[in-house]
Coordinates of C-alpha atoms in Angstrom, one line a residue:
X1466 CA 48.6 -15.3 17.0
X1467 CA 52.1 -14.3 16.6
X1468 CA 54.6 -17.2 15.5
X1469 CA 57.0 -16.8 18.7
X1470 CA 53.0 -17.7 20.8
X1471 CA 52.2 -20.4 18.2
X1472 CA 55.4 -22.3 18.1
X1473 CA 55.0 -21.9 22.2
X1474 CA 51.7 -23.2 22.1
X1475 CA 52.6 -26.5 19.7
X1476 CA 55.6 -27.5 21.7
X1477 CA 53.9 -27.1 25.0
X1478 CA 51.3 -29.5 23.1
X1479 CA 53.7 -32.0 22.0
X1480 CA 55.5 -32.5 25.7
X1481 CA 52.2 -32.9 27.6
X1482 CA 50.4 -35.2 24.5
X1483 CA 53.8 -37.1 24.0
X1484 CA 53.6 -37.8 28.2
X1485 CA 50.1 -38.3 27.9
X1486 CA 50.4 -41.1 25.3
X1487 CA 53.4 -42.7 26.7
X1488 CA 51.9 -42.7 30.4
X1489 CA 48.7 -44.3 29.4
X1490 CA 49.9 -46.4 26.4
X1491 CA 47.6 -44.5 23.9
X1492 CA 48.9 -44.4 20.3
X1493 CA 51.1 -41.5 19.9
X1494 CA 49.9 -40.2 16.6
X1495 CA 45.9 -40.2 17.2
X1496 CA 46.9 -38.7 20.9
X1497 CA 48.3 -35.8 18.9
X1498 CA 46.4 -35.3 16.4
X1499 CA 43.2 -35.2 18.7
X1500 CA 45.5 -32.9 20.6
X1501 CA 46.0 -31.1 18.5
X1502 CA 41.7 -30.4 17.2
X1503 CA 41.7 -29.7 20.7
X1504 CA 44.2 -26.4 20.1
X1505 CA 42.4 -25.6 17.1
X1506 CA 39.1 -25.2 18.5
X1507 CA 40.3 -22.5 21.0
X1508 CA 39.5 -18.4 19.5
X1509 CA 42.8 -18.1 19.0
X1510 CA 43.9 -20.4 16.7
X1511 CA 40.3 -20.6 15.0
X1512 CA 41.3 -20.5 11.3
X1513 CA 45.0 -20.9 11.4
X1514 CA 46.7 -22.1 8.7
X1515 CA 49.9 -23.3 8.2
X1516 CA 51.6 -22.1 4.7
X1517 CA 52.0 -25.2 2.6
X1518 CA 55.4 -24.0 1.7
X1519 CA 56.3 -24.4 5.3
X1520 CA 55.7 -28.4 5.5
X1521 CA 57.4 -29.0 2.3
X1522 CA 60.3 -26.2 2.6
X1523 CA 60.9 -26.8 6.8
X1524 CA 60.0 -30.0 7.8
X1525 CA 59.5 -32.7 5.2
X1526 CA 63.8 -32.1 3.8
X1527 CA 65.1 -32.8 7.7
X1528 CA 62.2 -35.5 8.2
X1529 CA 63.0 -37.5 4.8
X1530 CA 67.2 -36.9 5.3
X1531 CA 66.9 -38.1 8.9
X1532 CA 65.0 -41.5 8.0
X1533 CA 67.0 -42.0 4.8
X1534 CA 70.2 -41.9 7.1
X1535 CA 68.9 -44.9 9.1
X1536 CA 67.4 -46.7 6.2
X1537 CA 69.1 -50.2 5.4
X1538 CA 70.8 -50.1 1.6
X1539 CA 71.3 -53.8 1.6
X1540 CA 67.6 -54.4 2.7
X1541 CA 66.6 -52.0 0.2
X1542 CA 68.3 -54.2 -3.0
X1543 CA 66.6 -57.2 -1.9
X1544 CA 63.3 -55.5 -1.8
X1545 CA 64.0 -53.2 -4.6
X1546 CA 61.4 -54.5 -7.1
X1547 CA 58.6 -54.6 -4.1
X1548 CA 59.0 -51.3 -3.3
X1549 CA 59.1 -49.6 -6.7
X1550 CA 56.1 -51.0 -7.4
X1551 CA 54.4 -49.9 -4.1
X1552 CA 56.4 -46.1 -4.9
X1553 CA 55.1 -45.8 -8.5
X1554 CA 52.5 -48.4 -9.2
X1555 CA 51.0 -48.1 -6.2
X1556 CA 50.7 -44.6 -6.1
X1557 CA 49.4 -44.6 -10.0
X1558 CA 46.6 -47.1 -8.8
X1559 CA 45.2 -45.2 -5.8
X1560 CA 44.9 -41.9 -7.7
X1561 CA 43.3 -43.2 -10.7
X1562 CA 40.9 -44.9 -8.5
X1563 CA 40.4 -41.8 -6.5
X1564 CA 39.7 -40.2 -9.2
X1565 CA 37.2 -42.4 -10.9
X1566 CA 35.0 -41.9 -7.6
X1567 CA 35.7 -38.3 -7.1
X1568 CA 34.4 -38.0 -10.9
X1569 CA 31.1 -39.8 -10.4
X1570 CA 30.7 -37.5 -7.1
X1571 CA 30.4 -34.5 -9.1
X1572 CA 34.3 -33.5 -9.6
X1573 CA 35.6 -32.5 -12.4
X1574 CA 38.2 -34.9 -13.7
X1575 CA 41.0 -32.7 -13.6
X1576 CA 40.2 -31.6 -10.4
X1577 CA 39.3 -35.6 -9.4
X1578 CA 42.9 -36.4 -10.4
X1579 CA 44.3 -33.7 -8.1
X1580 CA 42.6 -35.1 -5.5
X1581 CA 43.8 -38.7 -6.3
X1582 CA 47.5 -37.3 -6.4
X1583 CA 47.1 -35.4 -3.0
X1584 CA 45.8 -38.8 -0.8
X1585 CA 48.0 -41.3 -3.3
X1586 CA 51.0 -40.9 -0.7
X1587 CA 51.7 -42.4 2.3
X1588 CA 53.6 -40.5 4.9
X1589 CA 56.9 -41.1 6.0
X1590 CA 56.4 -40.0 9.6
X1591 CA 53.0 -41.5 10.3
X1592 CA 54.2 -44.9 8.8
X1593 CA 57.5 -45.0 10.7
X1594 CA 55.3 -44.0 13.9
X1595 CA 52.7 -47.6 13.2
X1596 CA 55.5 -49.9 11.9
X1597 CA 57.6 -49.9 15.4
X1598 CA 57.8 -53.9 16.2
X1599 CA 57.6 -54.8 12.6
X1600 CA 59.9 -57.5 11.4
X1601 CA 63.3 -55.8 9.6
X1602 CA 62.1 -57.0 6.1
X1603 CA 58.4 -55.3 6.5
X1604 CA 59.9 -52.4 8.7
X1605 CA 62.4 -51.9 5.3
X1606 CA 59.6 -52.2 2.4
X1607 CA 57.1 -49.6 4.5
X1608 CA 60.0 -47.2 4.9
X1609 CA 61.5 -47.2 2.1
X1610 CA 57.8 -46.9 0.2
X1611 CA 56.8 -44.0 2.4
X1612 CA 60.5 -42.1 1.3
X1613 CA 60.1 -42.3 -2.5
X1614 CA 56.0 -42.4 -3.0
X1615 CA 56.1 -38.5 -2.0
X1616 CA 58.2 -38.1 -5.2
X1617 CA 55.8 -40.4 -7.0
X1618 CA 52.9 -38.3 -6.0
X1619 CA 54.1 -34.5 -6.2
X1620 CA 55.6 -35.0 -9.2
X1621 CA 52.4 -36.3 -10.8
X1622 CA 50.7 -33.3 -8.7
X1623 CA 52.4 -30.5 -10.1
X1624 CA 50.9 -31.7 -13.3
X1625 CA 47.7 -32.2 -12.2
X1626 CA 47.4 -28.5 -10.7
X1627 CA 48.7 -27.4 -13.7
X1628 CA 45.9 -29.1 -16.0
X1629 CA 43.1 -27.8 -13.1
X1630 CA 44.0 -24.5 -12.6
X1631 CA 45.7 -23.4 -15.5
X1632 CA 44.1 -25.2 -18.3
X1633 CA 46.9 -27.5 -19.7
X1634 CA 45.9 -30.6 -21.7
X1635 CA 46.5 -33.7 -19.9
X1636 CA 48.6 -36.4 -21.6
X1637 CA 50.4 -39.3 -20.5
X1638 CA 53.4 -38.9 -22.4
X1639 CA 53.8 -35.4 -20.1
X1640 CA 53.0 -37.1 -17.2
X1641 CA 56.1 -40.0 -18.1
X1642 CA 58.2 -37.0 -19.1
X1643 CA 57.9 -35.4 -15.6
X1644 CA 57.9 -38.4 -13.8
X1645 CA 61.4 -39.6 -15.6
X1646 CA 62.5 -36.1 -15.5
X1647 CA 61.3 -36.0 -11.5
X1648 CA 63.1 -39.4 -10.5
X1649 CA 66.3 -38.9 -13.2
X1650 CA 67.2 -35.5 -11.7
X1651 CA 66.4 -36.1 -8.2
X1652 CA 68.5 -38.8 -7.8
X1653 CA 71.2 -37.6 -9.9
X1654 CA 70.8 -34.0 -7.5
X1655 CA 71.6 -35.8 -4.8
X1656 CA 74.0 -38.5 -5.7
X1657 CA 76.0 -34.8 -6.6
X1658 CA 75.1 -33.0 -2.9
X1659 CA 75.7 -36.2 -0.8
X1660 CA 79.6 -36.3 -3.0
X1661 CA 79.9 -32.9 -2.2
X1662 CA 79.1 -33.1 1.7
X1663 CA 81.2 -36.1 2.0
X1664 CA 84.1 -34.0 0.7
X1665 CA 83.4 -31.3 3.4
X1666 CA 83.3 -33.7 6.1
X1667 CA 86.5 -35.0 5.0
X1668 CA 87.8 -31.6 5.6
X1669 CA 86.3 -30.5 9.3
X1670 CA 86.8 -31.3 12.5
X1671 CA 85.1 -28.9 14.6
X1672 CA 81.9 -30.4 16.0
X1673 CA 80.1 -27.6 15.4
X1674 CA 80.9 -27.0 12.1
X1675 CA 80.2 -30.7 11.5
X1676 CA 76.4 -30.3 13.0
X1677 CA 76.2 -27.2 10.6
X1678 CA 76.9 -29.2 8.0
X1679 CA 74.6 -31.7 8.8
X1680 CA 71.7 -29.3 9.1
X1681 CA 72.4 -27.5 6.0
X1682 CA 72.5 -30.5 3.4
X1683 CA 69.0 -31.8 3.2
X1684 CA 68.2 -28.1 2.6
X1685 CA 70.8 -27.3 0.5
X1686 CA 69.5 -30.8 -1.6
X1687 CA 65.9 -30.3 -1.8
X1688 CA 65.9 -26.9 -3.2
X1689 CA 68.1 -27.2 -6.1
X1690 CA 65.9 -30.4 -7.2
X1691 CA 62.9 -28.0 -7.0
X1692 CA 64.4 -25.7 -9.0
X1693 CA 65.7 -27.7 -11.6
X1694 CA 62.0 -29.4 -12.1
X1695 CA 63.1 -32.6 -10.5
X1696 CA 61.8 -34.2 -7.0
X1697 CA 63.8 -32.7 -4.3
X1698 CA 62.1 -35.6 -2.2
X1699 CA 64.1 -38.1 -3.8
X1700 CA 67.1 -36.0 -4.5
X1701 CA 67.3 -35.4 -0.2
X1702 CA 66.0 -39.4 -0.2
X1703 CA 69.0 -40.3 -2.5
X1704 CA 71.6 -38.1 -0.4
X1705 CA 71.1 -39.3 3.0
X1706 CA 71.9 -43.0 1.4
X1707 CA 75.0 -42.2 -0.2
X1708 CA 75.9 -40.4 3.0
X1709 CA 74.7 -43.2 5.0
X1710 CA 77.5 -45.1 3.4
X1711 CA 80.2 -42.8 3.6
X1712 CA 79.3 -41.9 7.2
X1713 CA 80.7 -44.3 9.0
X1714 CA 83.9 -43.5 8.3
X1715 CA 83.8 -39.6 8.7
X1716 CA 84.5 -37.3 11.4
X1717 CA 85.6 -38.9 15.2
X1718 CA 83.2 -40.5 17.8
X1719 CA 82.2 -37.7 19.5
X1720 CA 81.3 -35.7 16.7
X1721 CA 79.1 -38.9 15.8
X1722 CA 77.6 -38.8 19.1
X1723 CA 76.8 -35.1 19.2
X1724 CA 75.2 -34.9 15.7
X1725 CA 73.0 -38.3 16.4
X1726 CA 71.9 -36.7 19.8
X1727 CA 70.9 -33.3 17.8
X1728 CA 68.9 -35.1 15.2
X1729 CA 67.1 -37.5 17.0
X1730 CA 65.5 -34.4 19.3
X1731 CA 64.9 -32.5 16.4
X1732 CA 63.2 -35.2 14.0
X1733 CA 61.4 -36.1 17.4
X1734 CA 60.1 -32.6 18.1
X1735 CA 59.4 -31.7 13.6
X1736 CA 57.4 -35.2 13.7
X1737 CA 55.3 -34.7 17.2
X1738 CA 54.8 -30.9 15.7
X1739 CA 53.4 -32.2 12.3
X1740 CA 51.1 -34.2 13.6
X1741 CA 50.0 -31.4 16.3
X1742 CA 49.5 -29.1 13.3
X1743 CA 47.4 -31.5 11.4
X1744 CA 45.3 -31.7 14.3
X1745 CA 45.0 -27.8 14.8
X1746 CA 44.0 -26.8 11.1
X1747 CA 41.1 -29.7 10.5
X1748 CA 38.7 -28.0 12.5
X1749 CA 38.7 -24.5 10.3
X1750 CA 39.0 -27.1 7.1
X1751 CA 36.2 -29.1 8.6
X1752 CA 33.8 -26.5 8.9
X1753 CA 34.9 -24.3 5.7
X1754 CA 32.6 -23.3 3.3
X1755 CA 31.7 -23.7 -0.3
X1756 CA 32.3 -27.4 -1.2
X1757 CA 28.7 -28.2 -1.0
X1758 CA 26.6 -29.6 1.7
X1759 CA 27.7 -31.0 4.5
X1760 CA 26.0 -34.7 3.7
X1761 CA 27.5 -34.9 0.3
X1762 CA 31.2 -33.8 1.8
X1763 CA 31.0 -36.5 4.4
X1764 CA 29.7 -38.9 1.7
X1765 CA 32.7 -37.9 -0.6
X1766 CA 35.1 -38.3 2.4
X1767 CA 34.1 -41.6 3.2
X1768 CA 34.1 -43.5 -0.4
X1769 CA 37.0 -41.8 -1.0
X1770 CA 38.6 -42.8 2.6
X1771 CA 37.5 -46.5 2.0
X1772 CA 38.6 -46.7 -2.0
X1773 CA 42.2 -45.3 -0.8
X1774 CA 42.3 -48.3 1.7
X1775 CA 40.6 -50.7 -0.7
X1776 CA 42.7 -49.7 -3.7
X1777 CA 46.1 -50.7 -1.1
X1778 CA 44.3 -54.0 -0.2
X1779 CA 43.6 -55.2 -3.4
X1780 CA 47.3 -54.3 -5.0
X1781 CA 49.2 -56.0 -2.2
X1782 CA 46.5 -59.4 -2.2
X1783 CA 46.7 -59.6 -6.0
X1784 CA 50.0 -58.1 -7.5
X1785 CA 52.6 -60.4 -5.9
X1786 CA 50.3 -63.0 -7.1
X1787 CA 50.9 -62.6 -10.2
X1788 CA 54.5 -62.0 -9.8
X1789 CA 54.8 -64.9 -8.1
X1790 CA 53.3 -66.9 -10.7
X1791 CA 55.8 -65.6 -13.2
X1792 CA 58.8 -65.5 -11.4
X1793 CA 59.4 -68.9 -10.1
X1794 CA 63.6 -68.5 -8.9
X1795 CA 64.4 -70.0 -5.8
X1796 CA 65.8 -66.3 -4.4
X1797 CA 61.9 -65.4 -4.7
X1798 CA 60.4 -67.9 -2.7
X1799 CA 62.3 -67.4 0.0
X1800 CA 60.8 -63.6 0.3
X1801 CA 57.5 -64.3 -0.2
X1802 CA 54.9 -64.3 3.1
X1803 CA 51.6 -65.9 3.7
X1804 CA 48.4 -63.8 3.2
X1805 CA 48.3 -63.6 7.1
X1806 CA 51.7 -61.8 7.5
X1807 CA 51.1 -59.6 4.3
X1808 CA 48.5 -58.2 5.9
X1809 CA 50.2 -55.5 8.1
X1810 CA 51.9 -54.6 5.4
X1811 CA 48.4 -53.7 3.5
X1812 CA 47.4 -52.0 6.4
X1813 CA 49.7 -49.8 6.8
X1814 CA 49.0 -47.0 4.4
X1815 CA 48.6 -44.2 6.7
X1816 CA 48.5 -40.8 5.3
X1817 CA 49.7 -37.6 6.9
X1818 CA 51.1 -34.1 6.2
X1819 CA 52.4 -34.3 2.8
X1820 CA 48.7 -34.6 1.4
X1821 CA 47.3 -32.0 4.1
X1822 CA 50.3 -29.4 2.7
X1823 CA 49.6 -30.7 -0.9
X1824 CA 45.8 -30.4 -0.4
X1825 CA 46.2 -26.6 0.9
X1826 CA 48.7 -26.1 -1.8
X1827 CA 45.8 -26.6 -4.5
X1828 CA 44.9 -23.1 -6.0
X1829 CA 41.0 -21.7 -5.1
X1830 CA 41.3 -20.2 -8.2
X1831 CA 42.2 -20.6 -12.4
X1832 CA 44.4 -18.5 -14.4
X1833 CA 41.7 -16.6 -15.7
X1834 CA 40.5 -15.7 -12.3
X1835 CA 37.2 -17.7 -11.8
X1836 CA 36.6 -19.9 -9.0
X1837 CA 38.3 -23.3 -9.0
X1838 CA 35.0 -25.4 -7.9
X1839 CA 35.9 -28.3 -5.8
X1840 CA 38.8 -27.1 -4.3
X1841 CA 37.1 -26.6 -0.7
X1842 CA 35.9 -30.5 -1.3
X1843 CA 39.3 -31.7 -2.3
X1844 CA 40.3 -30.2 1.1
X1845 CA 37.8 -31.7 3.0
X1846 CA 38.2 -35.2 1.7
X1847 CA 42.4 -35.2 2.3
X1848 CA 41.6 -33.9 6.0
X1849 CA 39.0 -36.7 6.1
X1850 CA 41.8 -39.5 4.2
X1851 CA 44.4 -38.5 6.8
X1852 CA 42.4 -38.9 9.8
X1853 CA 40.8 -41.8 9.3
X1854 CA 44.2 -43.7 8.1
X1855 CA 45.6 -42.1 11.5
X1856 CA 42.8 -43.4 13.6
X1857 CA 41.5 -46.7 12.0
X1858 CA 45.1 -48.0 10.5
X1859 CA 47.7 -46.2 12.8
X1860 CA 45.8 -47.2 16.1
X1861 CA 44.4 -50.8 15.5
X1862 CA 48.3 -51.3 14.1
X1863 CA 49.7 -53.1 17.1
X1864 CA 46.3 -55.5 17.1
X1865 CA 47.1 -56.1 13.4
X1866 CA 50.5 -56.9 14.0
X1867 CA 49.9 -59.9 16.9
X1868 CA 46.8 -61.2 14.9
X1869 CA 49.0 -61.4 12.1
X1870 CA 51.8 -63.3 14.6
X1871 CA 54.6 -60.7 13.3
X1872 CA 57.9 -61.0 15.7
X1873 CA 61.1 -59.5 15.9
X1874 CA 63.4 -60.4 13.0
X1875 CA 65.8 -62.9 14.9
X1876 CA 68.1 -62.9 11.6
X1877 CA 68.9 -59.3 12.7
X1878 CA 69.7 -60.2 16.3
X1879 CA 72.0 -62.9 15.4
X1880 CA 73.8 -60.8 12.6
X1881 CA 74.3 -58.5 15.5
X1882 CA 75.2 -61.3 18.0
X1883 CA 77.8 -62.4 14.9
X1884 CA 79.2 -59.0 14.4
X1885 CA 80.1 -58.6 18.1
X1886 CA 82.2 -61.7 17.9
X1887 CA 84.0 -60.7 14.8
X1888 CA 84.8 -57.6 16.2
X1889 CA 85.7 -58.3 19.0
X1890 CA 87.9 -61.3 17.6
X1891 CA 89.6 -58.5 15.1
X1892 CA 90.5 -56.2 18.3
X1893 CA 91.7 -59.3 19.8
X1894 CA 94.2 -60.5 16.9
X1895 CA 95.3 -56.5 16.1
X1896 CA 96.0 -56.3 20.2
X1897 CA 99.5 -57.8 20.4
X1898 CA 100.9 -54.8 17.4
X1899 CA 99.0 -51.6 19.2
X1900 CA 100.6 -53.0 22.4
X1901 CA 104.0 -52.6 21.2
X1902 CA 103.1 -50.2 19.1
X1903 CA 102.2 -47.8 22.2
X1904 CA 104.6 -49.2 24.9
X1905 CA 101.5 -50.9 26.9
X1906 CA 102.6 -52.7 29.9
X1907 CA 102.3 -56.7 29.8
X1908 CA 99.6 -56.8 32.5
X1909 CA 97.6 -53.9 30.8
X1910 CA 97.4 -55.9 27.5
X1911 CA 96.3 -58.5 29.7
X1912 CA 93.4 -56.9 31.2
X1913 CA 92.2 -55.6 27.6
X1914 CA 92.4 -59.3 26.1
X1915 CA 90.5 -60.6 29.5
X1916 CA 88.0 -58.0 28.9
X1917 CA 87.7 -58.7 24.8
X1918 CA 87.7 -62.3 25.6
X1919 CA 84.6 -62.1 27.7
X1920 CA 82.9 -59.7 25.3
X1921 CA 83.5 -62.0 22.7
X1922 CA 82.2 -65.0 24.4
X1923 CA 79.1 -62.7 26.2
X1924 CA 78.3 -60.7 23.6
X1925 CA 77.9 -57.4 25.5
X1926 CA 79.6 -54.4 26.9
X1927 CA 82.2 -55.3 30.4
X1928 CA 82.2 -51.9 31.4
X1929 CA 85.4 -49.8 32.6
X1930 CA 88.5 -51.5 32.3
X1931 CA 90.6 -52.0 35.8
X1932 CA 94.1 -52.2 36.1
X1933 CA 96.9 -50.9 37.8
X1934 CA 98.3 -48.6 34.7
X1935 CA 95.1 -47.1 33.6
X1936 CA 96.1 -45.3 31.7
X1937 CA 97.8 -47.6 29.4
X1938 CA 95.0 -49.6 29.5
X1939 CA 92.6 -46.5 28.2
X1940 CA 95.1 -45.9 25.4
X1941 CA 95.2 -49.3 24.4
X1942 CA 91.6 -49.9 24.2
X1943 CA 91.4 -46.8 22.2
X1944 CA 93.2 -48.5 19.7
X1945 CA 91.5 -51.2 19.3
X1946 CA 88.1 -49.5 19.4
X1947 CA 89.2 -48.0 15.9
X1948 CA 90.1 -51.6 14.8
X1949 CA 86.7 -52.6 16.0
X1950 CA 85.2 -49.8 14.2
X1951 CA 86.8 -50.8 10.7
X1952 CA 86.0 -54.3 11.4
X1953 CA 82.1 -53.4 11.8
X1954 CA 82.0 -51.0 8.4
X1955 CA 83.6 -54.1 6.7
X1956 CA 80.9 -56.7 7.5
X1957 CA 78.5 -53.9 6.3
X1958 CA 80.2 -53.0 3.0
X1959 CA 80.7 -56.8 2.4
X1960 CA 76.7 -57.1 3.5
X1961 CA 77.0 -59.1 6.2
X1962 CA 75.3 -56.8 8.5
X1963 CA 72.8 -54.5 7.5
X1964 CA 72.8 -50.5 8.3
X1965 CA 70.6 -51.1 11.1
X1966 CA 73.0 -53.0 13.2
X1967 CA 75.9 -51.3 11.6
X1968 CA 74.2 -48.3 13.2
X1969 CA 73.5 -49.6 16.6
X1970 CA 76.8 -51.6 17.1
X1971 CA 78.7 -48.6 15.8
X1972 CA 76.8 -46.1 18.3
X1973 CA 78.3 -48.5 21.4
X1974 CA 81.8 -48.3 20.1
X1975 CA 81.7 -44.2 19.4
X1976 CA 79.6 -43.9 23.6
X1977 CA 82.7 -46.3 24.7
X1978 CA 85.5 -44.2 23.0
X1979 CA 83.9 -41.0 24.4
X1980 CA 84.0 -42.6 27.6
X1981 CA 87.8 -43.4 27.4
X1982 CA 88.4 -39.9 26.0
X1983 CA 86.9 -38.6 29.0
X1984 CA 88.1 -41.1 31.6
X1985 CA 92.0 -40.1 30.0
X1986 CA 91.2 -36.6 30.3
X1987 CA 90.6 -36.9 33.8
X1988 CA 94.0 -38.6 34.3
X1989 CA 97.2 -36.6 35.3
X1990 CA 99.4 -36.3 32.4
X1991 CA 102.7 -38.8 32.3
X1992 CA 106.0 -36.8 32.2
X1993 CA 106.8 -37.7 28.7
X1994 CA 103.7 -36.3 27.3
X1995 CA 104.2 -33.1 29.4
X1996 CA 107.8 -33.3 27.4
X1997 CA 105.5 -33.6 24.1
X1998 CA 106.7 -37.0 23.1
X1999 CA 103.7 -38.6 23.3
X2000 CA 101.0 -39.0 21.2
X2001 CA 98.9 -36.4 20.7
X2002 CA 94.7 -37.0 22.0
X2003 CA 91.5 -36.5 22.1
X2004 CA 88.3 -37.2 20.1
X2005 CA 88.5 -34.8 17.8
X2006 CA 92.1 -34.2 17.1
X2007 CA 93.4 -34.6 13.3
X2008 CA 94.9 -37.8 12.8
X2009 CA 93.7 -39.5 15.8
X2010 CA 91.9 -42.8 16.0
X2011 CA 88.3 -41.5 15.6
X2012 CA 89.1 -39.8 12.5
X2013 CA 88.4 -42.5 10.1

């Protein structure tokens, strides 16, 4: 089929599945997918094939910058030693395992390693698909794990391939080599694109220029990295924290708004699309030839599918163990959980298109032109990994989650609760200076301090303001809206708050000053201002309050 009728077909499969699902409470994931085998048993998409390229090139750089820009930093430090060793160690563990019992199945060990490599990761999408109602700390550790493991796991790939197909010898000191060399320059790529797309943002103010921007730099991070030999996963990882930082601070509230709208659709529709996609090509790598019979294939598929969930098992019941025996500081104890809540966590190791597009990416044949045997096997077995992580992990995740007696992190909801008070206190003390500062009328500062007063003491949005000089009282809480604002970033940067409620306490201030902008807008212009000695607004003007 022609790509303009496929891409038709897939998002015509993601609306009704994604309805589906939601309508009858099915788990979104395993409702595409089986979609999706549904698509690929039809004539016309019977052996398609979706270039490897395309998942790591098109949608794994928007996917990975997307979820990096919502990930929490300061949840990230505290967990930092956790999720390194879940990244790296982890992913070391699983493919040496894998590779053991691809061995004694009749691979060769190169080959055996490859596989290990290809179902080592877990993927970003499915995971942040199962771990919805996870507390924060879990929810942080899972992400987080899912961003950099890719890294991890391609980086040892590309070696892998390389010792398979074109006859390299396989050490571990070239293995450490690439993996410092994969980790060093990624980050260090994108520590250098996220300074340089700060600096543009500094610098723009058209919204559409902005969301241009915003598009382009995942891109323009990931394939530099790949060029220069290091992981453009981590390098597009590493930029949308930095930004995540900075962005706060950059560009007005309705350029927030616009370019928050335009990547939670597209993340939505690249994720729903993957999933489709896996769904559509396993029924052509399912049935494909020439790695052996069909009773040794399944055979293969399911040791390996049960030593990839085994090997995840036994790392998380065993290694922070043995950490905990030998670290004994108090800071420790208090992140430690029960075998009972660790066990979402261990179950959560859902794989997804990264191995399928790494799996395809494995050469059918050597450098010296003979047949790579075991490369139709290797396929099999990561189409076998990813489905039955999908359907036995992602869809028996919510059960896992109240066995396990998992809630809502309610140190998240009162750091939110706390932030609305403090800013709403600093709006409160700054009110008295922005009312003389803009001429407001004594019983429109009034109404704004009733109105702060009760969103203080409520902790939640009063709605329109009312008063007799509306307009006064629009530009006033304008003002302080950009006081509020500064407020917020400060509990963050002082930790505080984490990103998440940064992020969700920031999106009601920018939806409120959108709202004034547009409420003022609609007002009839006082005769000074039509004179031009008044203040200059709108959202996106230079030097006005959203410009921060």
């Amino acid at each position: 089929m022609r790509g303009l009728e496929v891409t038709v077909v897939i998002l015509a499969a993601v609306l009704a599945l994604t309805w589906l699902a939601r309508r009858l409470n099915w788990n979104e994931p395993v409702t595409l997918v089986a979609g999706g085998c549904l698509v690929g048993l039809t004539p016309d998409f019977h052996g398609f094939r979706l270039p490897p390229d395309v998942v790591l090139l098109l949608f794994l750089p928007p996917l990975l910058y997307w979820e990096s820009l919502g990930t929490s930093l300061r949840e990230v430090r505290r967990n930092v030693r956790g999720i390194v060793l879940l990244a790296t160690g982890l992913v070391l563990a699983t493919a040496t395992a894998v590779a053991a019992v691809g061995h004694a199945l009749g691979l060769s060990w190169s080959l055996a390693f490859v596989l290990g490599a290809v179902v080592a990761p877990t993927d970003a999408t499915a995971v942040a698909a199962v771990a919805r109602g996870l507390p924060r700390r879990i929810r942080t550790v899972l992400h987080t794990e899912s961003l950099i493991n890719d890294g991890t796991a391609l980086a040892l790939y590309a070696v892998l391939v390389g010792v398979a197909a074109e006859g390299r010898v396989f050490t571990w000191h070239g293995v450490t080599l690439r993996l410092l060399l994969a980790y060093g320059g990624g980050i260090a790529i994108g520590a250098v694109c996220a300074a340089a797309a700060v600096a543009l943002r500094v610098r723009m103010r058209d919204r559409a220029v902005v969301s241009t921007l915003g598009v382009l730099t995942p891109f323009a991070t990931y394939l530099p990295a790949q060029a220069a030999g290091a992981s453009g996963v981590l390098a597009v990882v590493t930029c949308g924290l930095v930004i995540s930082q900075a962005g706060p601070r950059l560009g007005s509230a309705g350029i927030r708004v616009q370019t928050t709208g335009f990547w939670e659709v597209s993340t939505f529709i690249l994720n729903s699309a993957l999933f489709v996609l896996v769904g559509i090509q396993t029924p052509a790598l399912v049935t494909a030839s020439g790695a052996g019979t069909l009773g040794h294939r399944i055979t293969t598929a399911a040791v390996v599918s049960a030593v990839v969930i085994a090997t995840r098992l036994i790392w998380l019941y065993s290694v922070p163990y043995l950490i905990r025996a030998l670290d004994r500081r108090p800071v420790q104890r208090t992140l430690r959980y029960g075998a009972r809540r660790r066990f979402p966590l261990a179950w959560s190791g859902v794989r997804g298109a990264v191995s399928l597009a790494a799996a395809l990416a494995v050469p059918t044949t050597k450098d010296d032109g003979g047949p790579l045997a075991g490369h139709g096997l290797v396929v099999f077995t990561a189409v076998a990994v990813i489905l039955v992580t999908l359907v036995l992990q992602g869809a028996t995740m919510p059960a896992v989650v109240r066995w396990a007696g998992l809630r809502d992190d309610p140190g998240e909801r009162a750091e939110e609760r706390r932030a609305h008070r403090q800013i709403a206190t600093a709006a409160l003390e700054a009110l008295p200076h922005h009312a003389d500062l803009l001429g407001t009328p004594p019983h429109s500062a009034d109404a704004v301090r009733r109105e702060l007063r009760q969103y203080a003491a409520r902790d939640q949005d009063t709605g329109t303001v009312a008063g007799r000089d509306v307009r006064a009282e629009l530009e006033l809480r304008r003002a302080l809206v950009a006081v509020e604002r500064r407020a917020l970033v400060r509990l963050r940067d002082r930790r505080s708050i984490d990103d998440a409620v940064l992020h969700r306490l920031q999106s009601v201030l920018d939806s409120e000053e959108v709202r004034i902008d547009l409420s003022m807008s609609a007002l009839p212009e006082r005769r000074e201002r039509a004179r031009g000695t008044g203040t200059a607004g709108g959202p996106d003007a230079p030097g006005g309050a959203g410009d921060l």
